[in-house]
Coordinates of C-alpha atoms in Angstrom, one line a residue:
M2 CA 101.1 92.1 44.7
T3 CA 99.8 90.7 48.1
E4 CA 97.9 93.3 50.0
Q5 CA 99.4 94.0 53.4
P6 CA 97.0 93.6 56.4
P7 CA 96.0 96.9 58.1
S8 CA 98.3 97.9 61.0
L9 CA 97.2 97.4 64.5
F10 CA 98.7 100.7 65.4
D11 CA 97.9 104.4 64.6
V12 CA 100.3 105.6 61.9
D13 CA 98.4 108.5 60.5
D14 CA 99.9 111.3 62.5
A15 CA 103.7 111.3 62.8
S16 CA 103.6 114.4 65.0
R17 CA 102.3 112.4 67.9
P18 CA 104.9 110.8 70.2
L19 CA 106.0 107.3 69.2
A20 CA 104.7 105.8 72.5
D21 CA 101.2 107.1 71.7
R22 CA 101.3 106.0 68.1
L23 CA 102.3 102.5 69.2
R24 CA 99.7 102.2 71.9
P25 CA 98.0 98.8 71.5
H26 CA 94.4 98.5 70.3
T27 CA 93.6 95.2 72.0
L28 CA 94.8 93.5 75.2
S29 CA 96.5 90.8 73.1
D30 CA 98.8 93.4 71.8
V31 CA 100.1 94.4 75.3
V32 CA 103.5 92.9 75.8
G33 CA 104.9 91.4 79.0
Q34 CA 101.7 90.9 81.0
D35 CA 100.3 87.6 79.8
H36 CA 100.1 86.3 83.3
L37 CA 97.1 88.8 83.7
L38 CA 95.8 89.4 80.2
A39 CA 95.9 86.0 78.5
A40 CA 92.4 84.5 77.8
D41 CA 92.8 82.0 80.7
A42 CA 94.4 84.6 83.1
P43 CA 92.5 86.6 85.8
V44 CA 91.9 89.8 83.8
G45 CA 91.5 88.0 80.5
R46 CA 88.7 85.9 82.0
M47 CA 86.9 89.0 83.2
V48 CA 87.0 90.5 79.7
G49 CA 85.9 87.2 78.2
V50 CA 82.6 87.3 80.1
H51 CA 82.3 91.1 79.9
Q52 CA 82.2 91.5 83.7
L53 CA 84.9 93.6 85.3
F54 CA 85.5 94.0 89.0
S55 CA 87.2 97.0 90.6
M56 CA 90.9 96.5 90.7
V57 CA 94.3 98.1 91.4
L58 CA 97.1 97.7 88.9
W59 CA 100.4 97.7 90.7
G60 CA 103.5 97.9 88.7
P61 CA 106.6 99.9 87.7
P62 CA 106.5 102.9 85.3
G63 CA 106.2 102.1 81.6
C64 CA 104.7 98.6 82.0
G65 CA 101.3 99.4 80.5
K66 CA 98.9 100.3 83.3
T67 CA 97.2 103.2 81.6
T68 CA 96.9 101.3 78.3
I69 CA 95.4 98.3 80.0
A70 CA 92.8 100.4 81.7
R71 CA 91.7 102.1 78.5
L72 CA 91.5 98.7 76.7
L73 CA 89.5 97.2 79.5
A74 CA 86.9 99.9 79.0
E75 CA 86.8 99.5 75.3
Q76 CA 86.5 95.8 75.3
T77 CA 83.7 95.7 77.9
N78 CA 81.7 98.7 76.4
L79 CA 82.3 100.9 79.5
A80 CA 82.7 104.7 79.3
F81 CA 86.3 105.6 80.1
E82 CA 86.8 108.3 82.7
P83 CA 90.5 109.0 83.4
L84 CA 91.7 111.0 86.4
S85 CA 95.1 111.7 87.8
A86 CA 95.3 111.8 91.6
T87 CA 98.1 114.2 91.3
F88 CA 95.9 116.9 89.7
S89 CA 92.4 116.0 90.9
G90 CA 90.4 116.8 94.0
V91 CA 87.1 116.3 95.6
A92 CA 85.3 118.5 93.0
D93 CA 86.6 116.3 90.1
L94 CA 85.6 113.1 91.9
R95 CA 82.1 114.5 92.6
R96 CA 81.7 115.4 88.9
V97 CA 82.7 112.0 87.7
F98 CA 80.4 110.2 90.2
Q99 CA 77.4 112.4 89.1
T100 CA 78.1 111.7 85.4
A101 CA 78.5 108.0 86.1
Q102 CA 75.1 107.9 87.9
R103 CA 73.4 109.5 84.9
R104 CA 75.0 107.0 82.6
Q105 CA 73.9 104.2 85.0
E106 CA 70.3 105.4 84.6
I107 CA 70.3 104.7 80.9
G108 CA 72.2 101.4 81.2
Q109 CA 75.7 102.6 80.5
G110 CA 78.5 101.6 82.8
T111 CA 81.6 103.7 83.7
L112 CA 85.2 102.6 84.2
L113 CA 86.9 105.2 86.3
F114 CA 90.7 105.1 85.9
V115 CA 92.7 106.8 88.6
D116 CA 96.4 107.1 87.9
E117 CA 98.7 107.4 90.9
I118 CA 95.8 106.5 93.1
H119 CA 98.1 106.2 96.1
R120 CA 98.3 110.0 96.1
F121 CA 94.7 110.4 97.2
N122 CA 94.3 110.9 100.9
R123 CA 92.2 108.6 103.1
A124 CA 89.1 110.8 102.9
Q125 CA 89.3 110.9 99.1
Q126 CA 89.8 107.1 98.9
D127 CA 86.8 106.6 101.2
S128 CA 84.7 108.6 98.7
F129 CA 84.9 105.8 96.2
L130 CA 83.4 103.2 98.5
P131 CA 79.6 103.7 97.9
Y132 CA 80.0 104.1 94.2
V133 CA 82.1 100.9 93.9
E134 CA 79.7 99.0 96.1
D135 CA 76.6 99.9 94.2
G136 CA 78.2 99.4 90.8
T137 CA 78.0 103.0 89.7
I138 CA 81.7 102.8 88.7
V139 CA 84.2 100.1 88.0
L140 CA 87.3 101.5 89.7
V141 CA 90.7 100.8 88.1
G142 CA 93.5 102.4 90.1
A143 CA 97.1 102.5 89.0
T144 CA 100.0 102.7 91.4
T145 CA 103.8 102.3 91.5
E146 CA 103.6 101.9 95.3
N147 CA 102.7 98.9 97.4
P148 CA 98.9 99.1 97.8
S149 CA 99.2 97.5 101.3
F150 CA 100.9 100.6 102.5
E151 CA 99.3 103.3 100.4
L152 CA 95.6 102.4 100.2
N153 CA 93.2 102.1 103.1
G154 CA 91.8 98.7 104.0
A155 CA 88.2 99.5 103.2
L156 CA 89.1 100.3 99.6
L157 CA 91.5 97.4 99.2
S158 CA 88.7 95.0 100.4
R159 CA 86.6 96.1 97.5
C160 CA 89.3 95.8 94.8
Q161 CA 91.4 93.0 93.4
V162 CA 95.1 93.8 93.3
F163 CA 97.0 92.7 90.2
V164 CA 100.7 92.9 90.0
L165 CA 102.2 94.0 86.6
K166 CA 105.7 92.9 85.8
R167 CA 108.6 95.0 84.8
L168 CA 109.0 94.5 81.0
D169 CA 111.7 91.9 80.4
D170 CA 114.2 91.8 77.5
P171 CA 111.9 89.8 75.1
A172 CA 109.0 92.2 75.7
L173 CA 111.2 95.2 75.1
S174 CA 112.7 93.6 72.0
A175 CA 109.2 93.2 70.7
L176 CA 108.6 96.9 71.2
V177 CA 111.7 97.7 69.2
T178 CA 110.5 95.5 66.3
R179 CA 107.1 97.2 66.3
A180 CA 108.7 100.6 66.3
E181 CA 110.9 99.7 63.4
H182 CA 107.9 98.4 61.5
L183 CA 106.0 101.7 62.1
L184 CA 109.0 103.8 61.2
G185 CA 109.6 101.9 58.0
G186 CA 113.1 100.6 58.6
R187 CA 115.7 99.2 61.0
L188 CA 117.1 101.5 63.6
P189 CA 120.7 102.6 62.9
L190 CA 122.2 100.5 65.7
D191 CA 124.7 97.6 65.5
D192 CA 123.8 94.5 67.5
D193 CA 125.7 95.6 70.6
A194 CA 124.0 99.0 70.6
R195 CA 120.6 97.3 70.1
H196 CA 121.2 95.2 73.3
A197 CA 122.5 98.3 75.1
L198 CA 119.3 100.3 74.2
I199 CA 117.1 97.6 75.7
A200 CA 119.3 97.5 78.8
M201 CA 119.2 101.3 79.2
A202 CA 115.4 101.2 79.2
D203 CA 115.6 99.2 82.5
G204 CA 112.2 97.5 82.0
D205 CA 110.3 100.8 81.1
G206 CA 108.6 100.4 77.7
R207 CA 107.6 104.1 77.4
Y208 CA 111.2 105.2 78.1
L209 CA 112.4 102.7 75.5
L210 CA 110.2 104.2 72.8
N211 CA 111.2 107.7 73.8
M212 CA 114.9 106.7 73.3
I213 CA 114.0 105.2 69.9
E214 CA 112.7 108.6 68.8
Q215 CA 116.1 110.1 69.7
V216 CA 118.2 107.6 67.9
Q217 CA 116.1 106.9 64.7
S218 CA 117.7 109.8 62.8
L219 CA 121.3 109.2 63.9
P220 CA 123.8 108.2 61.1
A221 CA 124.4 104.5 61.0
P222 CA 126.1 102.5 62.3
V223 CA 125.7 103.5 66.0
D224 CA 127.8 101.5 68.5
P225 CA 127.2 101.4 72.3
G226 CA 129.5 104.4 72.9
M227 CA 127.7 106.6 70.4
L228 CA 124.4 105.5 71.8
A229 CA 125.4 106.4 75.4
A230 CA 126.5 109.8 74.1
A231 CA 123.2 110.4 72.3
V232 CA 120.6 109.2 74.9
Q233 CA 120.4 109.2 78.7
K234 CA 120.2 105.9 80.6
R235 CA 117.0 105.6 82.5
A236 CA 117.5 106.4 86.2
P237 CA 117.1 103.3 88.4
L238 CA 113.7 102.9 89.9
Y239 CA 114.5 103.6 93.6
D240 CA 112.6 105.8 96.0
K241 CA 114.3 106.2 99.3
S242 CA 111.1 106.9 101.1
Q243 CA 109.0 104.1 99.6
E244 CA 108.9 100.4 99.2
G245 CA 111.9 100.1 96.9
H246 CA 114.1 101.5 99.7
Y247 CA 113.0 98.7 102.1
N248 CA 113.1 96.0 99.5
L249 CA 116.7 96.6 98.6
I250 CA 118.0 96.9 102.1
S251 CA 116.1 93.7 102.9
A252 CA 117.8 92.0 99.9
L253 CA 121.2 93.2 101.1
H254 CA 120.5 92.0 104.7
K255 CA 119.3 88.6 103.5
S256 CA 122.2 88.1 101.1
M257 CA 124.7 88.8 103.9
R258 CA 122.7 86.5 106.2
G259 CA 122.8 83.8 103.5
S260 CA 126.6 84.2 103.2
D261 CA 126.4 85.2 99.6
P262 CA 129.1 88.0 99.2
D263 CA 128.4 88.4 95.4
A264 CA 124.7 89.0 95.8
A265 CA 125.4 91.3 98.8
L266 CA 127.8 93.4 96.7
Y267 CA 125.2 93.6 93.9
W268 CA 122.4 94.9 96.2
L269 CA 124.9 97.4 97.8
A270 CA 125.8 98.7 94.4
R271 CA 122.1 98.9 93.4
M272 CA 121.3 101.0 96.5
L273 CA 124.3 103.3 96.0
D274 CA 123.5 103.7 92.3
G275 CA 119.9 104.6 93.2
G276 CA 121.1 107.4 95.4
E277 CA 120.8 105.8 98.9
D278 CA 122.5 107.5 101.7
P279 CA 125.7 105.4 102.4
L280 CA 125.4 106.3 106.1
F281 CA 122.0 104.6 106.2
I282 CA 123.7 101.5 104.8
A283 CA 126.5 101.8 107.4
R284 CA 123.9 101.9 110.2
R285 CA 122.1 98.9 108.9
I286 CA 125.2 96.7 108.4
T287 CA 126.3 97.6 112.0
R288 CA 122.9 96.3 113.2
F289 CA 123.4 93.2 111.1
A290 CA 126.8 92.6 112.7
N291 CA 125.2 92.4 116.2
E292 CA 122.0 90.7 115.1
D293 CA 123.2 88.0 112.8
I294 CA 126.8 87.4 113.7
G295 CA 127.2 88.5 117.3
L296 CA 129.8 86.5 119.2
A297 CA 130.4 84.0 116.3
D298 CA 132.9 86.8 115.2
P299 CA 133.2 89.6 117.8
N300 CA 135.3 91.5 115.2
A301 CA 132.3 91.8 112.9
V302 CA 130.8 94.8 114.6
Q303 CA 134.3 96.5 114.7
Q304 CA 134.5 96.1 110.9
A305 CA 131.1 97.7 110.5
L306 CA 131.9 100.6 112.8
A307 CA 135.3 101.1 111.0
A308 CA 133.5 101.3 107.6
W309 CA 131.0 103.8 109.1
D310 CA 133.9 105.9 110.4
V311 CA 135.9 105.7 107.2
Y312 CA 133.0 106.9 105.2
E313 CA 132.3 109.8 107.5
R314 CA 136.0 110.8 107.1
L315 CA 136.3 110.3 103.3
G316 CA 132.8 110.7 101.9
S317 CA 131.9 109.5 98.4
P318 CA 133.1 107.8 96.4
E319 CA 136.2 106.7 98.3
G320 CA 134.4 105.9 101.5
E321 CA 131.9 103.6 99.7
L322 CA 134.8 101.1 99.2
A323 CA 135.1 100.8 103.0
I324 CA 131.3 99.9 103.2
A325 CA 131.8 97.4 100.4
Q326 CA 134.7 95.8 102.4
A327 CA 132.5 95.6 105.5
V328 CA 129.7 94.0 103.5
L329 CA 132.1 91.3 102.3
Y330 CA 133.4 90.7 105.7
L331 CA 129.9 90.3 107.2
A332 CA 128.7 88.1 104.3
T333 CA 131.7 85.7 104.8
A334 CA 131.7 85.7 108.6
P335 CA 130.2 82.8 110.6
K336 CA 126.6 83.5 111.6
S337 CA 124.8 83.3 114.9
I338 CA 121.7 84.7 116.4
G339 CA 122.7 83.5 119.9
V340 CA 123.1 87.0 121.3
Y341 CA 119.9 88.2 119.6
R342 CA 117.8 85.3 120.8
G343 CA 119.4 85.2 124.3
F344 CA 118.6 88.9 124.9
N345 CA 115.0 88.5 123.7
K346 CA 114.6 85.6 126.1
A347 CA 116.1 87.6 129.0
S348 CA 113.9 90.6 128.2
A349 CA 110.8 88.4 128.3
A350 CA 111.9 87.0 131.7
A351 CA 112.7 90.4 133.1
K352 CA 109.2 91.6 132.2
R353 CA 107.6 88.5 133.6
T354 CA 109.4 88.5 137.0
G355 CA 109.0 92.2 137.8
S356 CA 111.0 93.5 140.7
L357 CA 112.8 90.5 142.2
M358 CA 115.8 91.5 144.3
P359 CA 119.3 90.2 143.5
P360 CA 120.5 87.5 145.9
A361 CA 122.0 89.1 149.1
H362 CA 125.4 87.5 148.7
I363 CA 126.2 89.5 145.6
L364 CA 125.1 92.9 147.1
N365 CA 127.7 95.3 148.5
A366 CA 127.3 96.1 152.3
P367 CA 128.7 99.6 152.9
T368 CA 126.7 100.0 156.2
R369 CA 126.4 97.9 159.3
L370 CA 122.7 97.5 158.8
M371 CA 123.2 96.1 155.4
K372 CA 125.8 93.6 156.8
N373 CA 123.4 92.6 159.5
L374 CA 120.8 91.9 156.7
G375 CA 123.2 89.5 155.1
Y376 CA 124.4 91.7 152.2
G377 CA 127.6 90.3 150.8
K378 CA 127.6 87.3 153.2
N379 CA 129.5 84.3 151.8
Y380 CA 130.3 86.1 148.5
Q381 CA 133.0 84.2 146.6
Y382 CA 135.5 86.2 144.5
D383 CA 135.8 84.0 141.4
P384 CA 139.3 85.0 140.4
D385 CA 140.6 83.8 143.8
T386 CA 139.1 80.3 143.4
D387 CA 141.2 77.4 142.2
T388 CA 139.4 77.1 138.9
G389 CA 138.5 80.8 138.5
F390 CA 134.9 79.9 138.8
S391 CA 132.8 79.8 142.0
G392 CA 129.6 78.4 140.5
A393 CA 127.6 80.8 142.8
N394 CA 124.0 81.6 141.9
Y395 CA 123.4 85.1 140.5
F396 CA 119.8 84.8 139.7
P397 CA 117.3 86.5 142.1
D398 CA 115.7 84.6 144.9
G399 CA 112.4 83.1 143.6
L400 CA 113.7 82.6 140.0
S401 CA 115.3 79.3 139.1
R402 CA 118.3 79.3 136.8
E403 CA 117.3 79.7 133.1
T404 CA 119.4 79.4 130.0
F405 CA 119.0 82.4 127.8
Y406 CA 122.2 82.5 125.7
E407 CA 122.8 79.3 123.7
P408 CA 126.0 79.7 121.6
T409 CA 126.2 77.9 118.3
T410 CA 129.2 76.0 117.1
S411 CA 130.0 78.7 114.5
G412 CA 133.2 80.7 114.7
Y413 CA 134.3 82.0 118.1
E414 CA 131.1 80.7 119.6
R415 CA 132.4 77.2 119.4
A416 CA 135.0 78.1 122.1
I417 CA 132.4 79.9 124.1
N418 CA 130.2 76.8 124.0
E419 CA 133.0 74.6 125.3
R420 CA 133.7 77.1 128.1
L421 CA 130.1 77.3 129.2
R422 CA 129.9 73.5 129.2
H423 CA 133.0 73.3 131.4
W424 CA 131.5 75.8 133.8
A425 CA 128.2 74.0 133.9
Q426 CA 130.1 70.8 134.8
L427 CA 131.9 72.6 137.6
R428 CA 128.6 74.0 138.9
N429 CA 127.0 70.6 138.8
D430 CA 130.0 69.0 140.6
Q431 CA 129.4 71.1 143.7
P432 CA 127.8 69.4 146.7
G433 CA 124.0 69.6 146.6
A434 CA 124.0 71.0 143.0
D435 CA 121.0 70.3 140.7
T436 CA 122.6 68.2 138.0
T437 CA 119.8 68.7 135.5
P438 CA 121.2 70.4 132.4
P439 CA 120.0 74.0 132.2
Q440 CA 118.3 73.7 128.8
D441 CA 116.2 70.8 130.1
R442 CA 114.9 72.7 133.2

């Protein structure tokens, strides 16, 4: 009988959680992170020459951050010191630094792993700096939050940031296979339930293994309905106060701007499923209607406001349909930033020109003094002219005519564009008019 090779995983203590028993023993056993850990990848090259630099591992829960840190220490012969920023303070840091200094004196290096490093305040983060700089510790921080926002610049400048990926379906499937090998048999799932189990993990390897522990003893065959009744789907990774919040609203905004109603609906559903406040979405799509559509479809902002109003009246879940309708309307509406760009140009001109007075002819003259000063003199009432357009100058004296609003040819702005061109021609046909097109001045 052929002897089976020894397992790569701990199998001697079935009382330990499955995720711990399946913890990899080498970096090559880690799934889903080859872009960092392969021999020719950034972290893999460091390990190959036994020279680690301080780093921050940024990735979602259950992607292997803690395991990677432990293996880095083992494979480079560094003492492993784990800390959790949630439960540790200055005294804990001081103890670790002192111990690391004593090790350094006898030629032993220290890898300090700080889980949830973003939870340390600025002063605590600054305390790492001298020990990182002189090599007392190799710092490996783990975070689920964007380091650019959560870690101070001085610490970031001394660390390399590596982004870990959410585990994809092949990586999760590999974990299922490993779990079955360790447990000594196939899970009692039919093919559809097996796929559903992987989907329910939502990229989190640790959560997947925890679910496997719950289903391994169920009577076969388990279908997707039975699986759903037995285990709880992982809650979507979405923190309304952190980066995920801004990433998803940005994705919704860009999808509507790109006139992709299906992608817009998907991101809307993702936000609502993650627990986002629908009124926040209503406010953002109302902003979108003004910023990205404007006068290309003047009804767009009314649709957004109507959805906002309907949701406030009906609440969830009925009111969410009104928001979905508005999202579809905005995604399929013609787009223009003419209003947005024009207002920004006018704002810049207003700041630049200061306190220039309006021309006297458009000022009211309720007193004799004001009449004597020329207020209202030669004012032309446009509706009384033959064309309904006088062509008078409304810019202040000392400021030549500028073109701020430039309508596009999208939607209703096409008609506005034609109207403005007609008025420009009437203005230029007046005696003594400057015939240079406004955009060329």
